Amino acid sequence: MEKILNYINGKLIEPVSNKWLENYNPAIGTVYSLIPDSTKEDVENAQKAALNSFHKWSKSSIKERSTVLQKIADLIIERQDDLAMAESIDNGKPLALAKKVDIPRAATNMSFFASAILHENSESHHMSNVAINYTLRKPIGVVGCISPWNLPLYLFTWKIAPALAAGNTVVAKPSEITPMTAFLFSKICIDAGLPKGVLNIVHGLGPKVGHEITKHPNIKAISFTGGTLTGQKIAEVAAPMFKKLSLELGGKNPNIIFSDCDLEKAVSSSVLSSFSNQGQICLCGSRIFIERKIYDKFKEKFLEKVKALNIGDPLEKTTKIGALVSSQHMNKVLNHIKIAKQEGGILLSGGKQFIPKGRCANGYFVEPTVFEGLSFDCSTNQEEIFGPVVTLTPFDSEEEVINFANSTKYGLCSMVWTSDLNRANRMSDQLQSGIVWINCWLVRDLRTPFGGMKESGVGREGGTYALNFFTETTNVCISYN
Ligand code: TXE
């Protein structure tokens, strides 16, 4: 069986313990590879390698750093078919989605930051006749990047690229549930000529490897994407050590449909924002609020499209809904469906595990599920389900829907569908979320601030925001006299 290896000091190596974890293919429900069950020793070795390579890497020219990051991006594109296949097998997502979204975006993450550092500039502040200040931005040192399973290579590179571009060296940990593309990525880094020790990838469990990275005194900043509870645990360890922290956590995003919207567009986009990647995207809109006068019309059109979604083998070209990432996660989602029924939810579509015919008969599939009749404050409408489950709720006024939308502990993104520009502006001002999409969903410009309010996170990623996070600032003040 294939063994995934750690990438430490430029080499692919087995874990010190020689212990291994099983890696599942969720679409067929079987183990297909082994992952290092790494421990403190592996993190220690990775951290040493990163520390040793920091001086040279941080002093390299931006041209050198940019060139090697761009080379990595080029190799991702060259190997995109293999990477997409690996991502689909490891995660359960449709191959077509991995080809269209995950892998191209991973390449773009690398090339975006390869280019961004070439164009970076810093501020200066002039005090007339007194002094001039200029801002120096310096790499922090060794930083930790911890990423989740839902968009494995996409989110892994979204952290690593700015960290490396800014001149840091990195100890990174992908999710133990989807480690394969990070392993293929380490081979790409070797082939691209990334100097040894600059990036180190340690595979293994969160409470072991992730925890060791978080608490290591030489690792000065932690960039994390994952569940809110894990974010809390990381903050408990890292905050008293005064580490820089970037936390991208959960969401329970409202998708708000006003009666003056382009209905066809709103319906089609809502199907995507509900069920893309089996609903396992922190930006999915799992609470759909519809102005009462178009509620029935929206519901009818929405359900028609949901029922037409092709669910099954992720490798089939026509598949729109693949497998959930693990049996544990599938059971968690099915339990949420049970709770929604207990809370009085009326099931409009789906609601069960789906058992495909053929090779995927033992996979972890859940039908795209739609409920109505639930109050905005019930647990189904408050807890992050992170699966293919959405609710439909009517509303009568802007004031009411703002109250519904802002009622959760999360604040990641919101979608608003309306043709009234004034209303769009009013809503954007009042919605408690880091991102508001008006008449669209998941349109991403990588320069923009990305992140959430409330329990959806701390800090922002993207463009200058990420480069600022991964640098320390020194203000230099020069007197004129
Ligand atoms: O995420 P975890 P899980 C949500 C979603 C999901 C829930 C749990 O609701 O059901 O989180 O998913 C590492 N110290 N999201 O269990 O545990 C872990 O190994 C340091 C939302 O997969 O947060 C992995 O690499 N690291 C989300 C990473 O943290 C630790 C995406 C994320 O795992 C650790 C995924 C610890 N103590 C899940 N414990 C989003 N918002 O994008 C775990 N890890």
Coordinates of N, CA and C in Angstrom, one line a residue, residues 255 266-276 285 288 298-312 318 320-321 347-351 354 366-371 388-392:
N255 N -28.2 33.3 2.9 CA -28.3 33.6 1.5 C -29.7 34.3 1.4
A266 N -30.6 33.8 -9.2 CA -30.6 33.6 -7.8 C -30.8 32.1 -7.5
V267 N -31.7 31.4 -8.2 CA -32.0 30.0 -8.0 C -30.7 29.2 -8.4
S268 N -30.2 29.4 -9.6 CA -29.0 28.6 -10.0 C -27.9 28.8 -9.1
S269 N -27.6 30.1 -8.7 CA -26.5 30.3 -7.8 C -26.7 29.7 -6.4
S270 N -27.9 29.7 -6.0 CA -28.2 29.2 -4.6 C -28.0 27.6 -4.6
V271 N -28.3 27.0 -5.7 CA -28.0 25.5 -5.8 C -26.5 25.3 -5.6
L272 N -25.7 26.1 -6.3 CA -24.3 26.0 -6.1 C -23.8 26.3 -4.7
S273 N -24.3 27.4 -4.2 CA -23.9 27.9 -2.8 C -24.4 26.9 -1.7
S274 N -25.4 26.1 -2.0 CA -25.9 25.2 -1.1 C -25.1 23.9 -1.1
F275 N -24.8 23.4 -2.3 CA -24.4 22.0 -2.4 C -23.0 21.8 -3.1
S276 N -22.3 22.8 -3.5 CA -21.0 22.6 -4.1 C -20.1 21.9 -3.0
G285 N -23.9 28.8 1.6 CA -25.1 29.5 2.2 C -26.1 28.5 2.6
I288 N -31.2 29.8 3.7 CA -31.7 30.6 2.6 C -33.0 31.3 3.1
F298 N -39.8 30.6 -5.6 CA -38.3 30.2 -5.5 C -38.2 28.8 -5.1
K299 N -39.1 28.4 -4.1 CA -39.0 27.0 -3.6 C -39.2 26.0 -4.8
E300 N -40.2 26.2 -5.6 CA -40.5 25.3 -6.7 C -39.3 25.2 -7.6
K301 N -38.8 26.3 -8.0 CA -37.6 26.3 -9.0 C -36.4 25.7 -8.4
F302 N -36.1 26.0 -7.1 CA -35.0 25.5 -6.4 C -35.0 24.0 -6.3
L303 N -36.2 23.5 -5.8 CA -36.3 22.1 -5.6 C -36.2 21.3 -6.9
E304 N -36.7 21.9 -8.0 CA -36.6 21.3 -9.3 C -35.1 21.0 -9.7
K305 N -34.3 22.1 -9.4 CA -32.9 21.9 -9.8 C -32.2 21.0 -8.8
V306 N -32.5 21.1 -7.5 CA -31.9 20.2 -6.5 C -32.1 18.7 -6.9
K307 N -33.4 18.4 -7.2 CA -33.7 17.0 -7.5 C -33.0 16.5 -8.8
A308 N -32.6 17.4 -9.6 CA -31.9 17.0 -10.9 C -30.4 16.8 -10.7
L309 N -29.9 17.1 -9.4 CA -28.5 17.0 -9.2 C -28.0 15.6 -9.3
N310 N -27.0 15.3 -10.0 CA -26.5 13.9 -10.1 C -25.6 13.6 -9.0
I311 N -26.0 12.6 -8.2 CA -25.2 12.2 -7.0 C -24.6 10.8 -7.3
G312 N -23.3 10.6 -6.9 CA -22.7 9.3 -7.1 C -21.2 9.4 -7.3
T318 N -20.4 13.4 -15.1 CA -21.7 14.1 -14.9 C -22.0 14.3 -13.4
K320 N -22.4 15.7 -9.9 CA -22.4 17.0 -9.3 C -22.2 16.9 -7.8
I321 N -22.7 15.8 -7.2 CA -22.5 15.6 -5.7 C -21.7 14.3 -5.5
L347 N -39.3 18.1 5.6 CA -38.4 17.7 4.6 C -38.9 17.9 3.2
L348 N -38.2 18.7 2.4 CA -38.7 18.9 1.0 C -37.9 18.1 0.0
S349 N -36.7 17.7 0.4 CA -35.9 16.9 -0.6 C -34.8 16.2 0.2
G350 N -34.4 15.0 -0.3 CA -33.3 14.3 0.3 C -33.6 13.8 1.7
G351 N -32.6 13.9 2.6 CA -32.8 13.5 4.0 C -32.2 12.2 4.4
F354 N -27.2 8.2 0.7 CA -27.5 7.7 -0.6 C -26.5 6.5 -0.9
V366 N -24.5 11.5 1.0 CA -25.8 12.0 1.6 C -26.5 12.8 0.6
E367 N -27.8 12.5 0.4 CA -28.6 13.2 -0.6 C -28.6 14.7 -0.3
P368 N -28.7 15.6 -1.3 CA -28.8 17.0 -1.1 C -30.2 17.2 -0.4
T369 N -30.1 17.9 0.8 CA -31.3 17.9 1.7 C -31.8 19.3 1.9
V370 N -33.1 19.5 1.8 CA -33.7 20.8 2.0 C -34.9 20.7 3.0
F371 N -34.8 21.6 4.0 CA -35.9 21.7 5.0 C -36.6 23.1 4.9
P388 N -24.5 18.7 2.9 CA -25.5 19.1 2.0 C -26.9 19.3 2.6
V389 N -27.0 20.2 3.5 CA -28.2 20.4 4.2 C -28.5 21.9 4.2
V390 N -29.7 22.4 3.7 CA -30.0 23.8 3.8 C -31.5 23.9 4.2
T391 N -31.8 25.2 4.7 CA -33.1 25.4 5.1 C -33.7 26.6 4.3
L392 N -35.0 26.6 4.1 CA -35.7 27.7 3.4 C -36.6 28.4 4.5

